[in-house]
Coordinates of C-alpha atoms in Angstrom, one line a residue:
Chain M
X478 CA 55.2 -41.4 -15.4
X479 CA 52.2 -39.2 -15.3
X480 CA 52.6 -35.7 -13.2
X481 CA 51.2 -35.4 -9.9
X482 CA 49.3 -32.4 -9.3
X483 CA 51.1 -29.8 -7.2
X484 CA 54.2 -31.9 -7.6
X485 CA 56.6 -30.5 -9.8
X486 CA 57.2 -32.0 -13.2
X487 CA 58.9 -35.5 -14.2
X488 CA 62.4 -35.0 -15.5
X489 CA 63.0 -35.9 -18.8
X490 CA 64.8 -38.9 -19.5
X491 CA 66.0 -37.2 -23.1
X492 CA 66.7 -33.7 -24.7
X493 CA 62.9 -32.0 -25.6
X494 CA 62.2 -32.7 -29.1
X495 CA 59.0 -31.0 -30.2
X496 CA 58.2 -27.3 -29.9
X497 CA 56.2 -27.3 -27.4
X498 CA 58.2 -29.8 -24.9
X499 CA 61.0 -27.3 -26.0
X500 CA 59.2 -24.6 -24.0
X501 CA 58.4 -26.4 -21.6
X502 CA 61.6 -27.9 -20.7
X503 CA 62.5 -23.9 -20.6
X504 CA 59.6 -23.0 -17.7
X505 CA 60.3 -26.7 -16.2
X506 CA 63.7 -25.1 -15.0
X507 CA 62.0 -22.4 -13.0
X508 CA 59.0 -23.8 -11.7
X509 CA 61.0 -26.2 -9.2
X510 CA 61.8 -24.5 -5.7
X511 CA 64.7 -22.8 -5.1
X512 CA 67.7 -24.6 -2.9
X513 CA 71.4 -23.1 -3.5
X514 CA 74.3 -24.9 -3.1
X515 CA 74.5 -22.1 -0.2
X516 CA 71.4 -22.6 1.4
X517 CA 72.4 -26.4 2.0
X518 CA 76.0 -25.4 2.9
X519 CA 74.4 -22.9 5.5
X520 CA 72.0 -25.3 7.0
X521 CA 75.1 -28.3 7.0
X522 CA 77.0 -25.7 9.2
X523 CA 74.0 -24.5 11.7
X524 CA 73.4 -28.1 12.2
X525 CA 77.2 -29.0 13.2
X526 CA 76.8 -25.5 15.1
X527 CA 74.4 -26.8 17.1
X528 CA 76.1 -30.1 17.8
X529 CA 79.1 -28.1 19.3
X530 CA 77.0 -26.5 21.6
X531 CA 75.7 -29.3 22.5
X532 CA 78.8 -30.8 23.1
X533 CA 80.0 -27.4 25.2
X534 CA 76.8 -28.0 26.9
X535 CA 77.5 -31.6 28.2
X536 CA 81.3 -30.8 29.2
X537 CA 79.9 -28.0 31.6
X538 CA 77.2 -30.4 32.9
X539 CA 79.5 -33.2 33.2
X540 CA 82.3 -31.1 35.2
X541 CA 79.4 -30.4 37.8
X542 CA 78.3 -34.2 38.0
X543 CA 79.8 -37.1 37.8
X544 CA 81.7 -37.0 34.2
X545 CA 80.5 -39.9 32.2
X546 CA 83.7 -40.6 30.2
X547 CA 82.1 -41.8 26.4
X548 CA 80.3 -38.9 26.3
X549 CA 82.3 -36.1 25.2
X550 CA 83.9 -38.8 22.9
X551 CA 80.5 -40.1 20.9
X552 CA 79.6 -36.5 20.5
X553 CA 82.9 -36.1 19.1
X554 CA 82.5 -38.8 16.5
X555 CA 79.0 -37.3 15.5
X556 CA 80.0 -33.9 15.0
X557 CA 82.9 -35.9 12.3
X558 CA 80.2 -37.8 10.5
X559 CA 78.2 -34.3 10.3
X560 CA 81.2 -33.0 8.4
X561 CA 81.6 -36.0 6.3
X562 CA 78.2 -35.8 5.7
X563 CA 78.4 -32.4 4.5
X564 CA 81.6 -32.6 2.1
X565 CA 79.8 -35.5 0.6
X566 CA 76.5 -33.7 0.1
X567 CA 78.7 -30.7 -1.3
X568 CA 80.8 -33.2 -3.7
X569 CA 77.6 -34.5 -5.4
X570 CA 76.0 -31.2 -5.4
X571 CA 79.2 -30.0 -7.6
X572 CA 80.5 -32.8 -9.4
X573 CA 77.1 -34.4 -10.5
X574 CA 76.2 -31.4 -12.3
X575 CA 79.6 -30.7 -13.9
X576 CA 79.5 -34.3 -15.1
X577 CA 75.9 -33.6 -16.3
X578 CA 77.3 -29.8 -17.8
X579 CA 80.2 -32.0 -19.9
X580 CA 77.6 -34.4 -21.5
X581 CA 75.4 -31.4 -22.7
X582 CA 78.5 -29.6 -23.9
X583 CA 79.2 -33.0 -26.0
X584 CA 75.6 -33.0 -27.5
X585 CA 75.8 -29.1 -28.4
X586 CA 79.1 -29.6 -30.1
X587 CA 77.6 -32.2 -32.3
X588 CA 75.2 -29.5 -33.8
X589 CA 72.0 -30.5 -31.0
X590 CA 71.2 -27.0 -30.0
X591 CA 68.2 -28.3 -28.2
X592 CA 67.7 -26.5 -24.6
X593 CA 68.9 -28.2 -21.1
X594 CA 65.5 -29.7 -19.4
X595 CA 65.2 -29.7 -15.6
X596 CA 67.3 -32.9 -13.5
X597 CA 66.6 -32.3 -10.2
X598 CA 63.5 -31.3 -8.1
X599 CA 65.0 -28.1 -6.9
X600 CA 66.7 -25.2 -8.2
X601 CA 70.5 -24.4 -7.4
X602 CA 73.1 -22.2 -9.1
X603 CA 73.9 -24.6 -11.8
X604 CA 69.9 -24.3 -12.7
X605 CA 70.8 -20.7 -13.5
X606 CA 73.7 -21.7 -15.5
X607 CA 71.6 -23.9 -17.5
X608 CA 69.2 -21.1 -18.0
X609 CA 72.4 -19.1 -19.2
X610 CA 73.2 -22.2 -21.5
X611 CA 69.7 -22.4 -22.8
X612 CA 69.5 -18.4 -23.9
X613 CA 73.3 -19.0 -25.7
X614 CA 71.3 -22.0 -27.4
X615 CA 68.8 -20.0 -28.6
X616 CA 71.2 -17.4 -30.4
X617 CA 73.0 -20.5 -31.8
X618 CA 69.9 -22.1 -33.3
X619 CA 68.9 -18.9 -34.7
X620 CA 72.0 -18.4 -36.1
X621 CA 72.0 -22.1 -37.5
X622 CA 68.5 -20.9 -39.3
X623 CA 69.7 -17.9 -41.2
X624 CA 72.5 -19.7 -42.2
X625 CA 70.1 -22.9 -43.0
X626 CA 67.8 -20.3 -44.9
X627 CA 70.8 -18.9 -46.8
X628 CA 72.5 -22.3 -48.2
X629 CA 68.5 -23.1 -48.9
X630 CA 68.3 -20.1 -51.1
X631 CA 71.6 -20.7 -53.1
X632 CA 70.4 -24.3 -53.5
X633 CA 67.6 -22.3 -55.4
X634 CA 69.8 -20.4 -57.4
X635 CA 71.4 -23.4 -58.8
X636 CA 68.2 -24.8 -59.5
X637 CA 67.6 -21.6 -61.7
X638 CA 68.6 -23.2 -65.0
X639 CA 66.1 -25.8 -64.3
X640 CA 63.3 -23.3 -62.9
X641 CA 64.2 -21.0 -66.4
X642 CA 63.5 -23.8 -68.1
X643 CA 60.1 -25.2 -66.6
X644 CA 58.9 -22.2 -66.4
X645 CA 59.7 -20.8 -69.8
X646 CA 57.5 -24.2 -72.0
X647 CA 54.4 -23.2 -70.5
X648 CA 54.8 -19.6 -70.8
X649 CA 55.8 -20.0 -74.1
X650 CA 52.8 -22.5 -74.7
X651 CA 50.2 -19.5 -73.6
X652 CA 52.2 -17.1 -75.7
X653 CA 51.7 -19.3 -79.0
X654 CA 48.4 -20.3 -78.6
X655 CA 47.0 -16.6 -77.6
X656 CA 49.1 -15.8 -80.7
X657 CA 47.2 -18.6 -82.8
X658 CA 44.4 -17.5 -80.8
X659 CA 44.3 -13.6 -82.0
X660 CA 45.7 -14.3 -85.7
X661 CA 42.9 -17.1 -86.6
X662 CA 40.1 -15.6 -84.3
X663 CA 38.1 -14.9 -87.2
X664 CA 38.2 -18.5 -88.6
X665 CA 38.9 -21.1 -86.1
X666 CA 35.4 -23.0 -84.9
X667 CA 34.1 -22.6 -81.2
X668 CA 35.8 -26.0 -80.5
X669 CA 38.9 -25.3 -81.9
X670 CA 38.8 -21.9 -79.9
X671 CA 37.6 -23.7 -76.5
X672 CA 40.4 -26.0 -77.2
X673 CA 42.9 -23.2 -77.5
X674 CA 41.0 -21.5 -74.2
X675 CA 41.8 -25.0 -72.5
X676 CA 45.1 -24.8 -73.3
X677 CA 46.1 -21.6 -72.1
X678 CA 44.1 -22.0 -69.0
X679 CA 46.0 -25.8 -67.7
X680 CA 49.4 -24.5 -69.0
X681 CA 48.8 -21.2 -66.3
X682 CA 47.7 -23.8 -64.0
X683 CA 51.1 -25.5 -65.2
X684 CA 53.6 -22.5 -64.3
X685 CA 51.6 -21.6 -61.0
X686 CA 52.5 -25.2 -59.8
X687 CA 55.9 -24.6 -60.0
X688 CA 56.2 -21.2 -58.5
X689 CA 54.2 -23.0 -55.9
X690 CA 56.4 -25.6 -55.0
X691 CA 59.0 -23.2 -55.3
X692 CA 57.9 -21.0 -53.1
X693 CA 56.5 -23.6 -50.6
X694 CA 60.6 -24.7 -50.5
X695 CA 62.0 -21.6 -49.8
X696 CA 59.5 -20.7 -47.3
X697 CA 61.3 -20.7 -43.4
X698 CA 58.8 -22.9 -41.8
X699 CA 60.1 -23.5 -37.9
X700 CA 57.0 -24.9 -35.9
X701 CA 56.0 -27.7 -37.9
X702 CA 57.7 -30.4 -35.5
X703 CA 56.0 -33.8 -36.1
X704 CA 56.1 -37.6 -37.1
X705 CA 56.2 -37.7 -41.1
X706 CA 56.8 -40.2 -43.8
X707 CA 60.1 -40.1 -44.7
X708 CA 58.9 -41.3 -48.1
X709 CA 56.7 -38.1 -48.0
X710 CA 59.9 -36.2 -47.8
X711 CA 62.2 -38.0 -50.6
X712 CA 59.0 -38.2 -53.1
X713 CA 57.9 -34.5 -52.7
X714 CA 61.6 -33.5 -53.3
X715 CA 62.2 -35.9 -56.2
X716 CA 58.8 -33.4 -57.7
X717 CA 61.2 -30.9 -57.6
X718 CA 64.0 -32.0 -59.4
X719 CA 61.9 -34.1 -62.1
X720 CA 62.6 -31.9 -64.7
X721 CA 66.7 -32.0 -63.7
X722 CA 66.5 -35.8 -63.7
X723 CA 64.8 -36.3 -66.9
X724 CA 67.2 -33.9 -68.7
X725 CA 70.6 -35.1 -67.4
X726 CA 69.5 -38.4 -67.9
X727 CA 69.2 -39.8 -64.7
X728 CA 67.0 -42.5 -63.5
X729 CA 65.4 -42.4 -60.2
X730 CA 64.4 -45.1 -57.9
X731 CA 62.8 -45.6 -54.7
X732 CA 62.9 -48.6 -52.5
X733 CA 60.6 -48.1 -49.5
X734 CA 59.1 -50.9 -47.4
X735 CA 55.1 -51.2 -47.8
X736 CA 55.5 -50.0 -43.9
X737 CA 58.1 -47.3 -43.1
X738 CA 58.1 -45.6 -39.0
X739 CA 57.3 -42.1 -38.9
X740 CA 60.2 -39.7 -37.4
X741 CA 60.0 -36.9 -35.5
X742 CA 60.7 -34.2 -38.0
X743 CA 60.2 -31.1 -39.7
X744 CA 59.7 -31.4 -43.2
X745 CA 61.2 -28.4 -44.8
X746 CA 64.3 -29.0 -43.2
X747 CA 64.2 -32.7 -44.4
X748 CA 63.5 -32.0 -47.7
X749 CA 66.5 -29.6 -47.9
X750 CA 68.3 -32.6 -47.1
X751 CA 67.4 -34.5 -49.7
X752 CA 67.4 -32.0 -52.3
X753 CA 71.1 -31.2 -51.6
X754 CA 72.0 -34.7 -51.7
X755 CA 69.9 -35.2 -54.6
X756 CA 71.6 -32.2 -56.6
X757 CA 75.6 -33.6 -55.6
X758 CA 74.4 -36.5 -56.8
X759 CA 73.8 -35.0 -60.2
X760 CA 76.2 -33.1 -60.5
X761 CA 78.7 -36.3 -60.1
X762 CA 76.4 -38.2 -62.9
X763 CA 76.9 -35.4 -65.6
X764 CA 76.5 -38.4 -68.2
X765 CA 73.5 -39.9 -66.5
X766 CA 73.3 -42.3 -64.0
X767 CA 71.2 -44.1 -61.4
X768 CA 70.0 -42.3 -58.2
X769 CA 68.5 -44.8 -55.3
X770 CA 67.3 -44.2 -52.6
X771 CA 66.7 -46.8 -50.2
X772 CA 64.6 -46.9 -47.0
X773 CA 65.0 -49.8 -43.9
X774 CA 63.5 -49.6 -40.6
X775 CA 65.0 -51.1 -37.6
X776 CA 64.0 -51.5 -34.5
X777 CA 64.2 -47.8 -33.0
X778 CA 65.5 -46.2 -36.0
X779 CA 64.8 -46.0 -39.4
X780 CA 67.6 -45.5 -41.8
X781 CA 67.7 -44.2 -45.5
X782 CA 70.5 -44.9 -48.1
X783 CA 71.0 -42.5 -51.3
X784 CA 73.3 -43.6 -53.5
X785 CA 74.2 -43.0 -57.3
X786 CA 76.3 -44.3 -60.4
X787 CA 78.7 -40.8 -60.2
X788 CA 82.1 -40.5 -60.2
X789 CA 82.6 -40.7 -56.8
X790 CA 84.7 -38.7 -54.1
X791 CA 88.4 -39.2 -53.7
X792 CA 89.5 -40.5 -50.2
X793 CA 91.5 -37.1 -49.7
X794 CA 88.4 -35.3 -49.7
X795 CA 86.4 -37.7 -48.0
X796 CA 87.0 -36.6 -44.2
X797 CA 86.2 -32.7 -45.4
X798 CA 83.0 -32.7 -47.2
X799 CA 80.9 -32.3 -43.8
X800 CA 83.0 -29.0 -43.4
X801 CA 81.9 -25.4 -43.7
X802 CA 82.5 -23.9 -47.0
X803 CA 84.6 -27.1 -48.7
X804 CA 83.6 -27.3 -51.9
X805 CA 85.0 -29.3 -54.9
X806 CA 83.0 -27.3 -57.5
X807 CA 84.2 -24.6 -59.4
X808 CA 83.4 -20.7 -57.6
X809 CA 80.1 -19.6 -57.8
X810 CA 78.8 -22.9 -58.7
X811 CA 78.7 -24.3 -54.5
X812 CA 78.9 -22.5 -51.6
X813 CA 80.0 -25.3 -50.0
X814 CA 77.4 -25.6 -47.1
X815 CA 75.3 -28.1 -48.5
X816 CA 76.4 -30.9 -46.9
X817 CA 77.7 -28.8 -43.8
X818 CA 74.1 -27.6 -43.1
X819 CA 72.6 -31.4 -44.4
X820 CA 74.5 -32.3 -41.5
X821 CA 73.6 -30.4 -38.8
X822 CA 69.8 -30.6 -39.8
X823 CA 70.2 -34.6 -39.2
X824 CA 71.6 -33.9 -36.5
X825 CA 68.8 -32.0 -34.9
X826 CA 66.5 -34.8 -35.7
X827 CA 68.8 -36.7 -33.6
X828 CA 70.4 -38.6 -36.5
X829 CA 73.6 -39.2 -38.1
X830 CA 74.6 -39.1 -41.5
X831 CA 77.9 -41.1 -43.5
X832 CA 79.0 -41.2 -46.0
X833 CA 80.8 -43.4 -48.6
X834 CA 82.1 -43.5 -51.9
X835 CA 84.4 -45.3 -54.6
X836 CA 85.9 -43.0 -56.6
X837 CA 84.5 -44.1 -60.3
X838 CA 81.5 -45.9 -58.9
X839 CA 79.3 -43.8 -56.9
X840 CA 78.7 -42.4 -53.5
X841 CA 76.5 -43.5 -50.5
X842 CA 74.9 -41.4 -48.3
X843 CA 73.4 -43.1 -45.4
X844 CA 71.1 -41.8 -43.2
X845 CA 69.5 -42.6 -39.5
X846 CA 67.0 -41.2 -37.7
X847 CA 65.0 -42.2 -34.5
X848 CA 61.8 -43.5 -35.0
X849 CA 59.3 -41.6 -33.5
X850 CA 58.1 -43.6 -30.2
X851 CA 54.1 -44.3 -30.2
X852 CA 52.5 -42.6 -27.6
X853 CA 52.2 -44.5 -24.9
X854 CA 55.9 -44.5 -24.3
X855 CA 56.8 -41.3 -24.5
X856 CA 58.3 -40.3 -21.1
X857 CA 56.5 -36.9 -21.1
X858 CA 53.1 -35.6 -20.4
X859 CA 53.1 -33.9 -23.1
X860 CA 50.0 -34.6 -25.2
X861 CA 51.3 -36.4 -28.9
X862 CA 51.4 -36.3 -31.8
X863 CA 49.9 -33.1 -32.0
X864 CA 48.5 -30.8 -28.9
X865 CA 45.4 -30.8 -27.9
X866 CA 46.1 -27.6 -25.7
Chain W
X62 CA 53.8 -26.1 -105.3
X63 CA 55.4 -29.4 -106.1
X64 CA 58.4 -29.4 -104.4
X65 CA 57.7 -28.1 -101.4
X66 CA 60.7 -27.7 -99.0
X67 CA 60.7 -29.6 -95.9
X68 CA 61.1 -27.8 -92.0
X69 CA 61.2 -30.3 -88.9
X70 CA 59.9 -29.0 -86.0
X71 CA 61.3 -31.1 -83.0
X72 CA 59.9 -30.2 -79.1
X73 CA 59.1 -32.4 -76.0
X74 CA 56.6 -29.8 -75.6
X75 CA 53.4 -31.1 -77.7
X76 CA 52.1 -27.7 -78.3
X77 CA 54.9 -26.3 -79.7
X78 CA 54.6 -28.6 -82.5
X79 CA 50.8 -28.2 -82.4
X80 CA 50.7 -24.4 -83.2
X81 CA 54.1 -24.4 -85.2
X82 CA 52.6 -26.6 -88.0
X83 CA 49.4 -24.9 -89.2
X84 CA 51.5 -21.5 -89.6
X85 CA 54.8 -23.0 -91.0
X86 CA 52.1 -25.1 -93.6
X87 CA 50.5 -21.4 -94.1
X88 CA 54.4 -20.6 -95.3
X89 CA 54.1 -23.0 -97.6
X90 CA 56.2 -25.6 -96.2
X91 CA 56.0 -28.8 -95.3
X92 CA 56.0 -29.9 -91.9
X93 CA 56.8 -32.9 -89.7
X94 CA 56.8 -32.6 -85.8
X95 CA 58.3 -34.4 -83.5
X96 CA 57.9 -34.6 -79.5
X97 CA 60.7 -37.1 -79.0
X98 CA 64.2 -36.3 -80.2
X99 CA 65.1 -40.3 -80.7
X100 CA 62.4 -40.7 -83.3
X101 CA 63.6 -37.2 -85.0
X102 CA 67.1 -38.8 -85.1
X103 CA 66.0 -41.6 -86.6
X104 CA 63.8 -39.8 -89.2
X105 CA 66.8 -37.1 -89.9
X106 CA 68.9 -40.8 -90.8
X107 CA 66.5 -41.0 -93.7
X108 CA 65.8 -37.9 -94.9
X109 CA 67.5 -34.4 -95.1
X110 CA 65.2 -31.2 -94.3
X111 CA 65.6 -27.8 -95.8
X112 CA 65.5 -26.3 -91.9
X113 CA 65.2 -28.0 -88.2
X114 CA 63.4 -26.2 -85.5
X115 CA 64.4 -27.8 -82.1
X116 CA 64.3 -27.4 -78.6
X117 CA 67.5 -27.4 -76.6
X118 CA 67.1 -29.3 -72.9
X119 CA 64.8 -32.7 -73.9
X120 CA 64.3 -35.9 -72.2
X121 CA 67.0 -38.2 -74.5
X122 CA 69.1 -36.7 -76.9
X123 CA 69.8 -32.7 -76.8
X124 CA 69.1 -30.1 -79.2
X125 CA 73.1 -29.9 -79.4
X126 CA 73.0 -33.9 -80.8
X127 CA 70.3 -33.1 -83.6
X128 CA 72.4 -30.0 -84.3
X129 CA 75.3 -32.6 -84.8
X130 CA 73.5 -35.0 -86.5
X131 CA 72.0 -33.0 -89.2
X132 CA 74.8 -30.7 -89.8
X133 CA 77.0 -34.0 -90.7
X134 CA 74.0 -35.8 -92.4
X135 CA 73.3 -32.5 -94.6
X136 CA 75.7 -29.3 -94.1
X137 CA 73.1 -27.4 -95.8
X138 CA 70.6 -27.9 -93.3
X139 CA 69.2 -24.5 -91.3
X140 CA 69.3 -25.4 -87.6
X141 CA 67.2 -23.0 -85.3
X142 CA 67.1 -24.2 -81.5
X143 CA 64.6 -22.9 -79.7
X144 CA 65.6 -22.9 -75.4
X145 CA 64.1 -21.9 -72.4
X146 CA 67.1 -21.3 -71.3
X147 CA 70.4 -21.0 -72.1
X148 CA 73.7 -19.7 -71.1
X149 CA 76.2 -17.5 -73.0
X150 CA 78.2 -21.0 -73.5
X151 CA 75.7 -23.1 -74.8
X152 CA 74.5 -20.7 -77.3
X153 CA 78.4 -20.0 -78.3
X154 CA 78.7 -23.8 -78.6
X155 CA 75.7 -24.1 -80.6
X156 CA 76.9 -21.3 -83.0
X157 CA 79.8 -23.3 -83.4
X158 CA 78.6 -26.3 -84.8
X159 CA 76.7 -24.5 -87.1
X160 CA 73.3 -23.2 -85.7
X161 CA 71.7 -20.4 -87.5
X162 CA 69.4 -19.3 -85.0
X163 CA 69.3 -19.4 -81.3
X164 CA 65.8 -18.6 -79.9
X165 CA 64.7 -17.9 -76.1
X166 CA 61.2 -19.1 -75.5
X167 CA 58.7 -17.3 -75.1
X168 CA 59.1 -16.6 -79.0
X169 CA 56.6 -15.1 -81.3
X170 CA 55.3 -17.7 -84.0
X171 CA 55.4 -14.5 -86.8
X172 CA 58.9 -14.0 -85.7
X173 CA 60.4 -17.7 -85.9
X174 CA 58.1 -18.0 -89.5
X175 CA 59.9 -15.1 -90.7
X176 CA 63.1 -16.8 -89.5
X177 CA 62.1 -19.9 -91.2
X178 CA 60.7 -18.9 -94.4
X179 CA 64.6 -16.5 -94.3
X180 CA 66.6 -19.8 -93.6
X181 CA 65.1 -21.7 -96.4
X182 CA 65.8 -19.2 -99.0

């Protein structure tokens, strides 16, 4: 459905997704002309006005003339169906949007704080309660951000014994070989010094990676809304937990078909995803284990599966772990919004995440998310993948 | 010297090893590296040194394992663990099974010979 010029635009058939259909979706609500609930009530009752004097009207006229029995009767019966008419018109202008209002309610509850679009071609009264709806969204999501931002940055502090660590060999590394450097300057070759030189200069390059990919995590990235490789995501956060792998043991593997569906996605976000289930899932292996993640794509969705060798959750604990601030681990070691906040980024993608475990044997995680629809079906004019403005 | 006494120097770091052995050899000792801590195991089953140098965190067995290892293969063994980073427990536990040294990287390579060269004594 392509939009008409000087027609208004097409409604959407789902909640905006990217940035810029978010916006739009917001102006989309304005830009439609304006017809209350009053206005048509107003107009219903002028028109059935108008039929009574009508009907006032013919009665004079007919007590002059000859009275025509039917009349005063049909006139009757069309000034009924007028009123019908209008408690009907009034019933779908009320309960259609309520109906509408209790389906939006149901996908904000479930974490989607994604703002109310346009659904008819006029504006009414509930058009400014969806407006009203749309700004409480807003302070939601933003809310949802800091609080995504703040269980990102604890994620990093648990990470710091790993950081400490990979950052520490090649500082060390420059500090040795400056200090073999300095005491041997006098003896050591050219080659032996450019090899020294060479040293130093890839084990800088060595720590500046990491504070990099550090930094490149932590950074709040909001308007990068686009389809990406979900193998992108689970490879580049594997990178960042290498080091923690190799040490505790654990052995990583990836399972991705030679052809995986992009999603619509932000990475960042994603990536936090995966890094907090990543890190449960080591902290249930402290022996070692196996971490696999597993990637499928069916048709309209493409769904990913993380599972390791721990020691499992018990059932009690099972129907909690999604919650705000449940935590198993021992204080200061969790926060407890991990998963909470895993959950409610899924969600925002328009997925769903499960879970489940065997205490003893391991957990599952399993993941779905949309596939992002090729172009030529997407139900909005909105230019894709990216805008060409 | 003929009997020269024996240091391991154990890191999954190769440089460590690298720049460790020319000045631990300039102390007179003699010097094996290692880079994986399964080999050093394996080596320590033969023979006893006079003082290990290890890391801490490696890929395999832990610096806490060679610690172990060595102390029950040859109390007399001087075990210094070099770490990029430890907690307050770990080095406690490490003192407990005997570890003479405990040593956050970066280190000094005249400070951990002088520790050496004072272990072997």
């Amino acid at each position: 459905m392509e939009a008409r010029a000087g027609m208004p635009p097409p409604f959407p058939k789902s909640p905006p997704h990217t940035p810029s259909e978010i916006a739009e979706a917001r102006r989309d609500l304005l830009a439609r002309p304006r017809i209350t609930i009053r206005m048509r009530l107003a107009v219903g009752l002028l028109f059935c006005f108008l039929l009574c004097a009508a009907y006032a009207w013919t009665f004079s006229w007919s007590r002059s003339g000859p009275a025509p029995a039917t009349l005063p009767v049909l006139l009757l019966a069309l000034l009924f169906c007028a009123f019908l008419g209008i408690t009907v018109l009034l019933d779908r202008a009320l309960m259609g949007p309520i109906r509408r209002f209790e389906t939006y309610t149901e996908r904000i509850s479930r974490g989607d704080f994604r703002p109310i679009g346009p659904a008819r071609w006029y504006r009414d009264e509930f058009t400014d309660l969806a407006v009203a709806v749309n700004r409480m969204l807003e302070e939601l999501a933003a809310q949802q951000r800091q609080m995504v931002q703040a269980a990102k940055m604890t994620t990093v502090g648990t990470l710091t014994s790993g950081i400490a660590h990979e950052l520490n060999n090649p500082l060390n590394n420059i500090a040795i070989t400056t200090e073999a450097l300095i005491a041997d300057f006098k003896r050591l070759s050219d080659s032996e010094k450019w090899n020294l030189l060479q040293d130093i200069y890839f084990e800088t390059e060595r720590a500046a990676e990491i504070v990099r990919s550090l930094l490149d995590f932590t950074r709040e990235q909001r308007g990068d809304w686009g389809p990406l490789d979900l193998r992108e995501v689970v490879e580049s956060t594997q990178r960042i937990l290498q080091n923690e792998m190799a040490l505790g043991n654990v052995l990583f593997e990836a399972r991705f078909p030679a052809t995986l569906p992009p999603i619509l996605g932000a990475h960042n976000p994603l990536r936090q995803v995966f890094l907090n289930l990543f890190m449960n899932a080591l902290h249930a292996m402290p022996e070692g284990g196996r971490l696999t993640v597993e990637a499928k794509a069916s048709p309209g969705k493409v769904c990913v599966e993380v599972h390791d060798t721990g020691h499992g959750i018990p059932p009690e604990d099972l129907p909690r772990i999604f919650d705000p601030f449940f935590t198993t681990k021992e204080p200061g070691k969790g926060t407890g919004l991990g998963l909470s906040v895993s959950q409610s980024i899924v969600r925002q993608h328009g997925g769903e995440i499960e879970v489940f475990s065997e205490p003893g044997k391991g957990t599952t995680f399993h993941l779905c998310f949309p596939a992002a629809s090729p172009p030529r079906e997407t139900h909005r004019s909105v230019p894709w993948p990216t805008e060409n403005a | 010297m003929a009997n020269r006494k024996r240091v391991m120097v154990l890191d999954d770091e190769p440089i460590v090893g690298e720049r460790l052995k020319p000045v631990l050899e300039g102390e007179g000792f003699e010097v094996e590296v290692f880079t994986d801590s399964e080999e050093a195991l394996k080596r320590l089953a033969e023979t006893a040194f006079s003082v290990i140098v290890t890391d801490f965190k490696m890929k395999g067995p832990s610096g806490m394992d060679i610690l172990r290892f060595a102390k029950e293969k040859a109390p007399d063994t001087a075990v210094i663990v070099i770490t990029g980073y430890a907690t307050i427990e770990t080095h406690r536990e490490a003192e407990a099974h005997g570890a003479l040294h405990f040593v956050a990287k970066p280190f000094k390579m005249q400070d951990l010979a002088r520790l050496v060269a004072k272990a072997a004594k």
